[in-house]
Tab-separated table of C-alpha atoms in Angstrom:
chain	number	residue	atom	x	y	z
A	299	UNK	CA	-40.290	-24.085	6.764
A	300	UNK	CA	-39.756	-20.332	6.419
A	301	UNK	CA	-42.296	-18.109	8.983
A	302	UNK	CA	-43.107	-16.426	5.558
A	303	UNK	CA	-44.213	-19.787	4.128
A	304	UNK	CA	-46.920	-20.269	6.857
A	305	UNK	CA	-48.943	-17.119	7.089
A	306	UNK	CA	-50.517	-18.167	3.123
A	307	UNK	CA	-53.251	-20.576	3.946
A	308	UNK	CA	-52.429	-24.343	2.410
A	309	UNK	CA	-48.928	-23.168	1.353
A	310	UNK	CA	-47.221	-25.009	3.679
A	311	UNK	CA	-49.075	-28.335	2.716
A	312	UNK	CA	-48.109	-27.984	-0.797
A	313	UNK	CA	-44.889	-27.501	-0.137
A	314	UNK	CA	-44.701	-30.284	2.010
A	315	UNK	CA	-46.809	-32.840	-0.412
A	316	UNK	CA	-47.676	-30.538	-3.528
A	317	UNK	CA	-46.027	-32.062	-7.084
A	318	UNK	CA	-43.465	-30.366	-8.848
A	319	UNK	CA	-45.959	-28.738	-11.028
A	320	UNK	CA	-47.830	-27.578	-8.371
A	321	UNK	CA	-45.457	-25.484	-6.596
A	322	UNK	CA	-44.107	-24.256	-9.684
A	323	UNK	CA	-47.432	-22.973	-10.424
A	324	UNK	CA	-47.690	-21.771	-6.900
A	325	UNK	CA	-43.989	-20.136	-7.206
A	326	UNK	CA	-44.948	-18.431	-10.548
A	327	UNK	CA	-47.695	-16.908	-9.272
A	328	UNK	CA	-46.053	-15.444	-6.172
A	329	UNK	CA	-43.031	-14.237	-8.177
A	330	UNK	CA	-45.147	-12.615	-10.366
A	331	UNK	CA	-46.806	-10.303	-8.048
A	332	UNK	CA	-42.917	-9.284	-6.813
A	333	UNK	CA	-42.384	-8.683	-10.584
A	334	UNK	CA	-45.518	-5.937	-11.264
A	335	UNK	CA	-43.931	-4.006	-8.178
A	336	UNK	CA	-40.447	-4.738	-7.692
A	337	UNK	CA	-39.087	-1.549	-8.333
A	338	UNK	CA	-41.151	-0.470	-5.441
A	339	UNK	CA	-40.853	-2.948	-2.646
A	340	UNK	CA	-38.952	-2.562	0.490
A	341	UNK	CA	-36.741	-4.241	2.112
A	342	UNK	CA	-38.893	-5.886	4.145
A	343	UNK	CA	-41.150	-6.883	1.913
A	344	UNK	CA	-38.447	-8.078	-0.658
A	345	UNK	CA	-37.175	-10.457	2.227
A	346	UNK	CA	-41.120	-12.103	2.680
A	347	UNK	CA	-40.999	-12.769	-1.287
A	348	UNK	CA	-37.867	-14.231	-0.473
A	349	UNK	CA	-38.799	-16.702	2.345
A	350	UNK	CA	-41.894	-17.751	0.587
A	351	UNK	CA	-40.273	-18.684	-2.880
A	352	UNK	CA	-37.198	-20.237	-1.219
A	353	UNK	CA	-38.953	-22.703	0.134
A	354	UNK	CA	-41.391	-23.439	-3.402
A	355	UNK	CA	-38.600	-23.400	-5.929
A	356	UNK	CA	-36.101	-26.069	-4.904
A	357	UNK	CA	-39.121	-28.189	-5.443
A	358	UNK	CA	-40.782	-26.782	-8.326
A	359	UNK	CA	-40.172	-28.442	-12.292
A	360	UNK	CA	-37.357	-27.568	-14.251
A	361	UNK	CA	-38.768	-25.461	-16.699
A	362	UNK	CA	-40.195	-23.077	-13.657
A	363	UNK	CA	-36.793	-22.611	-11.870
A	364	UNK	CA	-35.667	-21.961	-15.633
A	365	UNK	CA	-38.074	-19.567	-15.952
A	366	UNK	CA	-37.493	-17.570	-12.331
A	367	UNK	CA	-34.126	-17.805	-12.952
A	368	UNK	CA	-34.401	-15.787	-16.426
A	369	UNK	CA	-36.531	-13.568	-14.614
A	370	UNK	CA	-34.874	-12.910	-10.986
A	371	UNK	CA	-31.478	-12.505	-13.126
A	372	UNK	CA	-31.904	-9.462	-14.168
A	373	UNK	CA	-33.549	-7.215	-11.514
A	374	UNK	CA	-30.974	-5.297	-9.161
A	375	UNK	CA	-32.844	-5.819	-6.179
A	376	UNK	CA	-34.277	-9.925	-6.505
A	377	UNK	CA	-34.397	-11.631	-3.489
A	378	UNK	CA	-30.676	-11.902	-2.893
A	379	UNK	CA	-31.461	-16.242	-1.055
A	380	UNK	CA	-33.438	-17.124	-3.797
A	381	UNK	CA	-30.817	-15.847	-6.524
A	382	UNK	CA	-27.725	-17.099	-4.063
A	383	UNK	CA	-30.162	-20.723	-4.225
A	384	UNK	CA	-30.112	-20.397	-7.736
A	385	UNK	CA	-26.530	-19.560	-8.527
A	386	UNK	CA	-26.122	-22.943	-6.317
A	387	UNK	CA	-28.486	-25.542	-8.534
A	388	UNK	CA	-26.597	-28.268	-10.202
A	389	UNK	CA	-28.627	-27.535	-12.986
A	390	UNK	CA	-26.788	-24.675	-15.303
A	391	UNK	CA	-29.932	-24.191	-16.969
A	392	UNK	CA	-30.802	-22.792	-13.739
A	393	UNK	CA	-27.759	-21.277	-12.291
A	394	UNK	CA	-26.590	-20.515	-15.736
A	395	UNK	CA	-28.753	-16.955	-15.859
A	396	UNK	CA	-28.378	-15.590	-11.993
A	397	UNK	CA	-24.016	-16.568	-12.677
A	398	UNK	CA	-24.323	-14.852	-16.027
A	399	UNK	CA	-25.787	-11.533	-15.502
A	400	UNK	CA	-27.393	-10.974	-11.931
A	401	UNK	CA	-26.123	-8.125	-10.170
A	402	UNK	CA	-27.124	-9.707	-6.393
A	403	UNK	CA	-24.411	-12.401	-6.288
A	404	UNK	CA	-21.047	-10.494	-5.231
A	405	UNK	CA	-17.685	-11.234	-5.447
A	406	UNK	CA	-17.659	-13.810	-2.388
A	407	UNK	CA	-20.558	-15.537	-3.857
A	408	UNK	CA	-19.262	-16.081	-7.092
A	409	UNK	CA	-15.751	-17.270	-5.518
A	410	UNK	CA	-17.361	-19.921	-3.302
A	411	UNK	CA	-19.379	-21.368	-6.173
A	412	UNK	CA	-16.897	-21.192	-8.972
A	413	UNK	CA	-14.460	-23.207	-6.201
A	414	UNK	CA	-17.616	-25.955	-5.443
A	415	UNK	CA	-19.103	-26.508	-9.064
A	416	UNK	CA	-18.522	-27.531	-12.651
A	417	UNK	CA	-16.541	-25.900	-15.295
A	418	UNK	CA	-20.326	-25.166	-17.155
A	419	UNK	CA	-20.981	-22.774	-13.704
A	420	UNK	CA	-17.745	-20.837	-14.167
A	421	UNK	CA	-18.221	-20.885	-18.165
A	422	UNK	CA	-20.979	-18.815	-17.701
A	423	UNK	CA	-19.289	-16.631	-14.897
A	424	UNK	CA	-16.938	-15.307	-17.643
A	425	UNK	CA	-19.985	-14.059	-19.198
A	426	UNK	CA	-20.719	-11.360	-16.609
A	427	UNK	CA	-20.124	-7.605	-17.783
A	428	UNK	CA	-17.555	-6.954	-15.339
A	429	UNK	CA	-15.249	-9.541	-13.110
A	430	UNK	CA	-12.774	-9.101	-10.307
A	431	UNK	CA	-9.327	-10.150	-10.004
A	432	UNK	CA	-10.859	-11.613	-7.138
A	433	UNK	CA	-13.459	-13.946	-9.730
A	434	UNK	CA	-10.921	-14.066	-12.408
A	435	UNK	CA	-8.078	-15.603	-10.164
A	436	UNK	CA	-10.490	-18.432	-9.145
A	437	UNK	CA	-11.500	-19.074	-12.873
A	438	UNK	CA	-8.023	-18.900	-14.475
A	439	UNK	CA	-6.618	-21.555	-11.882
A	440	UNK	CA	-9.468	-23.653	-11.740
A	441	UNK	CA	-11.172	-22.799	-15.351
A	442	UNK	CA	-10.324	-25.250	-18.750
A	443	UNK	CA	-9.308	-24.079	-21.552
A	444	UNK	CA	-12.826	-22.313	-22.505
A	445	UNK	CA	-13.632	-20.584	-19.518
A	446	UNK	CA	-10.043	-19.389	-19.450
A	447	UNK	CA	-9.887	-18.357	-23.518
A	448	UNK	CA	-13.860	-16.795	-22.807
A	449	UNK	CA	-12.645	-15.117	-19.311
A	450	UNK	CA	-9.671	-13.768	-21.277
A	451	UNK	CA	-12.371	-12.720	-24.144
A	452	UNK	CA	-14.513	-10.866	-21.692
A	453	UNK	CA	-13.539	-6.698	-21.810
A	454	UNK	CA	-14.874	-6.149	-18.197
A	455	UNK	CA	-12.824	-8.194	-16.710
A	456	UNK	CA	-10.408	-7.373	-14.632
A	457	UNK	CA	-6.732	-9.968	-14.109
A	458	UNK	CA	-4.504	-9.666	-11.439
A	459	UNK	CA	-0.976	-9.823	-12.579
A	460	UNK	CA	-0.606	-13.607	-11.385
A	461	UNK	CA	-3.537	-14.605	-13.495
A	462	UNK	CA	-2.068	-12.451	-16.264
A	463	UNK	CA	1.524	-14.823	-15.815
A	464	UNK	CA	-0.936	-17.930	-15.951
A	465	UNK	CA	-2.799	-17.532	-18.801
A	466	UNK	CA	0.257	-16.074	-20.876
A	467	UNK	CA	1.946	-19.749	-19.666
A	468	UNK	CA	-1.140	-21.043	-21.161
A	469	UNK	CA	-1.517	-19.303	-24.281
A	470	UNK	CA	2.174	-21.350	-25.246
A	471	UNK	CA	0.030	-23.515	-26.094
A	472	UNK	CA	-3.467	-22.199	-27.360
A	473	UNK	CA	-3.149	-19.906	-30.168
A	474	UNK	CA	-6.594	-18.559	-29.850
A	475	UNK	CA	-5.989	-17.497	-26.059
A	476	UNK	CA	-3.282	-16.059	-27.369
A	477	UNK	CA	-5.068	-13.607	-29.809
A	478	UNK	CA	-7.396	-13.252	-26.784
A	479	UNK	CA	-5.255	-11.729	-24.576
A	480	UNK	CA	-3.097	-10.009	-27.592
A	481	UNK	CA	-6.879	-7.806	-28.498
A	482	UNK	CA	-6.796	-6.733	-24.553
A	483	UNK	CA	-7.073	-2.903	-23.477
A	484	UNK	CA	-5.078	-3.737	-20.053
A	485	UNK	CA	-2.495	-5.870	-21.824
A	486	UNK	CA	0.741	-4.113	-20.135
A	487	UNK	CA	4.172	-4.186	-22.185
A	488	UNK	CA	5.689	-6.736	-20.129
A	489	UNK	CA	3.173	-9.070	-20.304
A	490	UNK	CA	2.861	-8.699	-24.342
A	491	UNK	CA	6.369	-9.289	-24.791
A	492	UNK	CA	6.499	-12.241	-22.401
A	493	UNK	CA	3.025	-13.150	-24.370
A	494	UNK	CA	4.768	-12.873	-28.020
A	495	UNK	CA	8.031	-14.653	-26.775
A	496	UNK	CA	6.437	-17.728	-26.615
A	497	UNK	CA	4.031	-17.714	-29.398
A	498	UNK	CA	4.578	-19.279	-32.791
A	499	UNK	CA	5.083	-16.645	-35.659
A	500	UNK	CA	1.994	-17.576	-37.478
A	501	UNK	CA	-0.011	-16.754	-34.142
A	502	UNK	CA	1.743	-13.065	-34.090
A	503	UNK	CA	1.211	-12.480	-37.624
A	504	UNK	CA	-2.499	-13.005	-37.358
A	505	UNK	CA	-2.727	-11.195	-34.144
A	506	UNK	CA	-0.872	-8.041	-35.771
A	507	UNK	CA	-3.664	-8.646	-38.170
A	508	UNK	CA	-6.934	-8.194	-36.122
A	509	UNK	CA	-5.358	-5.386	-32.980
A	510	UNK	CA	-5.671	-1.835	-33.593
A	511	UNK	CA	-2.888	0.072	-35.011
A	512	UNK	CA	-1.486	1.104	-31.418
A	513	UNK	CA	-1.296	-2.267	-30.575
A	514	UNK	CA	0.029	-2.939	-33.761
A	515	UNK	CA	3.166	-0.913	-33.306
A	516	UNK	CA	3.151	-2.098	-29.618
A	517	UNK	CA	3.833	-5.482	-31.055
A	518	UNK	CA	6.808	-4.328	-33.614
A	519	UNK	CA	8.725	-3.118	-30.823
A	520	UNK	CA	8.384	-5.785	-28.355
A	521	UNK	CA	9.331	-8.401	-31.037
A	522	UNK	CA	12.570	-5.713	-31.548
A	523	UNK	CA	13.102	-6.453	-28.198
A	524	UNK	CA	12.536	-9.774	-27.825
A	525	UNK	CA	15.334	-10.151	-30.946
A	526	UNK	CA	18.004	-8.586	-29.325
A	527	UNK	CA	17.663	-10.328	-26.509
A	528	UNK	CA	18.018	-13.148	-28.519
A	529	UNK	CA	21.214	-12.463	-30.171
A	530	UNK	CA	24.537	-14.261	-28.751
A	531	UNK	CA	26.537	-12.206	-26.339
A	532	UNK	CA	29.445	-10.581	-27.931
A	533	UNK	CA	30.435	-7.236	-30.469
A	534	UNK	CA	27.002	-6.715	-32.564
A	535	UNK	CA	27.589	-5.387	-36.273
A	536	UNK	CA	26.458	-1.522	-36.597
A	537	UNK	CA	24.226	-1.495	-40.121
A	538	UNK	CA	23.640	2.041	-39.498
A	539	UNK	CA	26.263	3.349	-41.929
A	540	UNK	CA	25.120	1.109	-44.193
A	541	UNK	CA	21.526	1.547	-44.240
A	542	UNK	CA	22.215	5.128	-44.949
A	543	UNK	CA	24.462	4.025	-47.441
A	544	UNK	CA	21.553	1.889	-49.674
A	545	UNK	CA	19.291	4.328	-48.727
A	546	UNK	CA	20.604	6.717	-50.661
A	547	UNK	CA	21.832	4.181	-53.518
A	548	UNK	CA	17.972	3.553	-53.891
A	549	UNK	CA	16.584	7.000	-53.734
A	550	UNK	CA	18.727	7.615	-56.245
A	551	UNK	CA	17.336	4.720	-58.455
A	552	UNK	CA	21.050	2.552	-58.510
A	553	UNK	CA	20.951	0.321	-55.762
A	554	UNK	CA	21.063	-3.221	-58.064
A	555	UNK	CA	23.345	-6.660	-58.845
A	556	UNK	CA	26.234	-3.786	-60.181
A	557	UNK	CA	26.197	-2.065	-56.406
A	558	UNK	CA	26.158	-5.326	-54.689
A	559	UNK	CA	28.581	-6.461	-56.572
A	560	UNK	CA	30.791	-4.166	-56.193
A	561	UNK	CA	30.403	-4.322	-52.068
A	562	UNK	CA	31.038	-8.230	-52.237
A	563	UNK	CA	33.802	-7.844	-53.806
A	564	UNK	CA	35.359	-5.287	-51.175
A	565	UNK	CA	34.292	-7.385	-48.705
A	566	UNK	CA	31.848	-5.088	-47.366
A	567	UNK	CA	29.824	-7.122	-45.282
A	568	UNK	CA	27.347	-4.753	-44.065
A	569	UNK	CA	26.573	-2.649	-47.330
A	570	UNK	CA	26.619	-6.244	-49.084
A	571	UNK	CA	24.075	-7.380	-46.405
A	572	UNK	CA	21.724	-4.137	-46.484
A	573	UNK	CA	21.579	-4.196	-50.233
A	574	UNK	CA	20.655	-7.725	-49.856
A	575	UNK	CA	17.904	-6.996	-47.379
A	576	UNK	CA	16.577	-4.113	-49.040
A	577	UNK	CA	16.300	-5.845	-52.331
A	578	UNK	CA	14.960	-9.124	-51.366
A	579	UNK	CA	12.226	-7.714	-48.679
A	580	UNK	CA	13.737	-9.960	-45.672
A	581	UNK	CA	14.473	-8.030	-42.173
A	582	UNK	CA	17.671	-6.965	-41.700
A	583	UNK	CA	18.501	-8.993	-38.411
A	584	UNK	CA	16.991	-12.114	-39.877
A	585	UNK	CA	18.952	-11.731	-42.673
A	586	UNK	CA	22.340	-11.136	-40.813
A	587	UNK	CA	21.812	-14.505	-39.232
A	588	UNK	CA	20.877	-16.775	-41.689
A	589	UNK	CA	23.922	-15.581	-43.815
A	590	UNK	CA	26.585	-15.417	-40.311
A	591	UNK	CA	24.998	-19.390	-39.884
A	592	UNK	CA	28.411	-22.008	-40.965
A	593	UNK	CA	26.289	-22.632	-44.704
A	594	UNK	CA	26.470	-20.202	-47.682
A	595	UNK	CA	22.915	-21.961	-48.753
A	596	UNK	CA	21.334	-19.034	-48.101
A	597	UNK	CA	23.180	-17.068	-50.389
A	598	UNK	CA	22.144	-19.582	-53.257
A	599	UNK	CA	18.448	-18.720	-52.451
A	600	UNK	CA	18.545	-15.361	-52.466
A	601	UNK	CA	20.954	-15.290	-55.646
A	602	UNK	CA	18.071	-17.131	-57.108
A	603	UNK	CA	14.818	-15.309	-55.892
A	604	UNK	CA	16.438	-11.621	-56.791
A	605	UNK	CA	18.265	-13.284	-60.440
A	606	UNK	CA	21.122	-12.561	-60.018
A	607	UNK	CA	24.559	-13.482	-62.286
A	608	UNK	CA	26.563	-16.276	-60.958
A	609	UNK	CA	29.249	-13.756	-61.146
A	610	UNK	CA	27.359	-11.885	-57.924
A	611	UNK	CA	26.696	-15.010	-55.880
A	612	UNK	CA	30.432	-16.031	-56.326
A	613	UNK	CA	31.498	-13.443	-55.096
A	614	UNK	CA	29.190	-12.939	-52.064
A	615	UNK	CA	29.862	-16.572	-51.546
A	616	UNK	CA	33.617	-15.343	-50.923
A	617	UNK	CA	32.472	-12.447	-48.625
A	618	UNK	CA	30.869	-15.302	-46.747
A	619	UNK	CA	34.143	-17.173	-46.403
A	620	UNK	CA	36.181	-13.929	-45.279
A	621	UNK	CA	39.383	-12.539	-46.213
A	622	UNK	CA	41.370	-15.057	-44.360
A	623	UNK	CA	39.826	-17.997	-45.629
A	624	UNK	CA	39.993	-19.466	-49.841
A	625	UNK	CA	37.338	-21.825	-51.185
A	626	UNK	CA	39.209	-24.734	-53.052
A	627	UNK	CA	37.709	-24.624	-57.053
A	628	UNK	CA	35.954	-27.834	-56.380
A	629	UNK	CA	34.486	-26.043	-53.559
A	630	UNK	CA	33.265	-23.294	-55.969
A	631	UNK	CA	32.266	-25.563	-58.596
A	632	UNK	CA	29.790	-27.573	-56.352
A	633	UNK	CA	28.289	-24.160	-55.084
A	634	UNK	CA	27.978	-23.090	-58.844
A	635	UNK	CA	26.068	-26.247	-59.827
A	636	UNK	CA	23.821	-25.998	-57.144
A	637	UNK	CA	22.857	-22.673	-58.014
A	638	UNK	CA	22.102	-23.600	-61.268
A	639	UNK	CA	19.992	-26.377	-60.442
A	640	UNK	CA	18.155	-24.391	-57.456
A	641	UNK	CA	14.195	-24.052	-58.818
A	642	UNK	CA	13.011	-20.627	-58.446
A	643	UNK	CA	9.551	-21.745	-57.367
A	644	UNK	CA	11.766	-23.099	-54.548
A	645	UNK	CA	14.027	-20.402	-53.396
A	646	UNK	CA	10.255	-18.262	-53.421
A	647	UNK	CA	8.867	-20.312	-51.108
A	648	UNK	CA	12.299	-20.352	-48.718
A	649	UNK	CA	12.195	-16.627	-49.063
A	650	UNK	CA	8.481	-15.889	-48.326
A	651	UNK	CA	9.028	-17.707	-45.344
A	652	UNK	CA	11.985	-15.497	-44.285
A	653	UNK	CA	9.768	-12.128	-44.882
A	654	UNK	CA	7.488	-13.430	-42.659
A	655	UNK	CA	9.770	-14.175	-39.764
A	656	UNK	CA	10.254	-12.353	-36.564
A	657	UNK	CA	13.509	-13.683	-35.352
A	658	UNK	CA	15.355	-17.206	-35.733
């Protein structure tokens, strides 16, 4: 029993043997008269509101500590015991308001409750405008998957680089964490590259949807990086010359099946692969690989999608095989039927699937 508590006549009685309604009625009333003033109240005085209600609303019905809670959560100067008492109930509909919004609970408050309660006290943590590293290290290592996607949601808070590492480990695996973090201001380069690495291609395609155009072109160049460090070690084929090369084929309205023909058959590999790329929409670099892979398949599919003469695919088929190496006829004659039977509806979906990739 508080020395605040005993200079109100009978108050100490009904905390001691009032019902729950009683001292809620009792704590209502006193919180009130803090409320009409409260902007106005000293220190000292703010400290008697605090012993007396202390004491009255552990012990007062739910739907009162509901109500002070509401209340105390959003005045800057509440009595900081009572709100720390709150923060503390068991109940969230009681600590749920003080933990979301109430400026009196600091950073060492909000630590030693997220570490001793449920996963609904820190849920509603990550709903306060601004967070620490110091908060936001406690609720990404002991926070589920929604108090780590809403913590990651939340634009005031703040992520130490360790918690940024954790939750980009977690987003492997959570596709709307990832487009969580992906929509972040403080997102560094590093950690959207190591965020993109490990993230499955429909997950960056909808996140290049919904960022900003900065971010946008933020994620085109860490996916360029993230495919060349992909590629095997080794001599890497310069396109360059070639890309200039189609370029100005197509600005100059003749870059067709007659052009690529003609580069198949002098075994041009890079003009043959450009015109390819620039005709059939696929990336460069994806293309490259599919068609350096030990099947000619792809080839088929792209002869198919783009129309083109049997004449063509033969003899980008034979590119494929290199100068040093001849196709037996039966060889030929098994990759000619299968063109022919290939459905375009097929080789359209195969194809749409390649536009859409990143990297292989």
């Amino acid at each position: 029993m508080t020395v605040a508590t005993s200079l109100i006549p009978g108050l100490d009685d009904i905390v001691k043997r009032g019902d729950p309604r009683r001292r809620g009625e009792i704590a209502r009333a006193i919180a009130q008269l803090f409320l009409q003033d409260a902007e106005k109240l000293r220190p000292e005085l703010i400290d008697l509101f605090d012993n007396l209600l202390i004491d009255l609303v552990p012990h007062a019905e739910l739907a009162s500590r509901v109500d002070l809670a509401e209340r105390f959560s959003r005045l800057n100067n509440a009595p900081p015991h009572l709100v720390n008492q709150l923060a503390r109930e068991n109940e969230i509909m009681v600590a749920g308001p003080v933990l979301r919004r109430s400026p009196v609970l600091d950073d060492a408050a909000l630590v030693e409750i997220a570490r001793l309660k449920g996963q609904g006290h820190l849920l509603a943590m990550t709903e306060r405008p601004a967070l620490s590293p110091v908060v936001t290290d406690v609720l990404v290592e002991c926070g589920d998957r929604d108090v780590v996607r809403r913590a990651a949601g939340n634009a005031g808070a703040a992520f130490s680089p360790g918690s940024y590492s954790e939750m980009i480990k977690r987003a492997a695996q959570d596709g709307v964490l990832t487009l969580r973090i992906g929509q972040r201001n403080d997102l560094s380069g590093e950690h959207l590259k190591l965020l993109l690495d490990g993230t499955l291609d429909v997950i960056r395609r909808r996140l290049s949807s919904v960022v900003n155009p900065a971010r946008k072109a933020e994620i085109k160049r860490a996916m360029a990086a993230i495919e060349e460090a992909a590629l095997p070690p080794g001599p890497r084929r310069d396109f360059s010359g070639a890309q200039r090369t189609v370029l100005a084929l197509y600005r100059g309205g003749h870059l067709g099946e007659s052009a690529l023909l003609g580069f198949a058959k002098a075994h041009k590999y890079e003009e043959s692969i450009a015109s390819l790329s620039a005709m059939s929409g696929v990336r460069l670099s994806i293309l490259d690989r599919l068609i350096a892979g030990d099947r000619y398949d792809p080839l088929l599919i792209l002869g198919r999608v783009l129309n083109l003469g049997w004449p063509t695919v033969r003899a980008l088929i034979l590119l494929w095989y290199g100068p040093q190496r001849t196709p037996a006829d039966a060889d030929i004659e098994a990759a000619r039927v299968n063109f022919t039977r290939l459905m375009p509806t097929t080789a359209e979906r195969v194809v749409n699937f390649w536009r859409n990739r990143r990297t292989i």
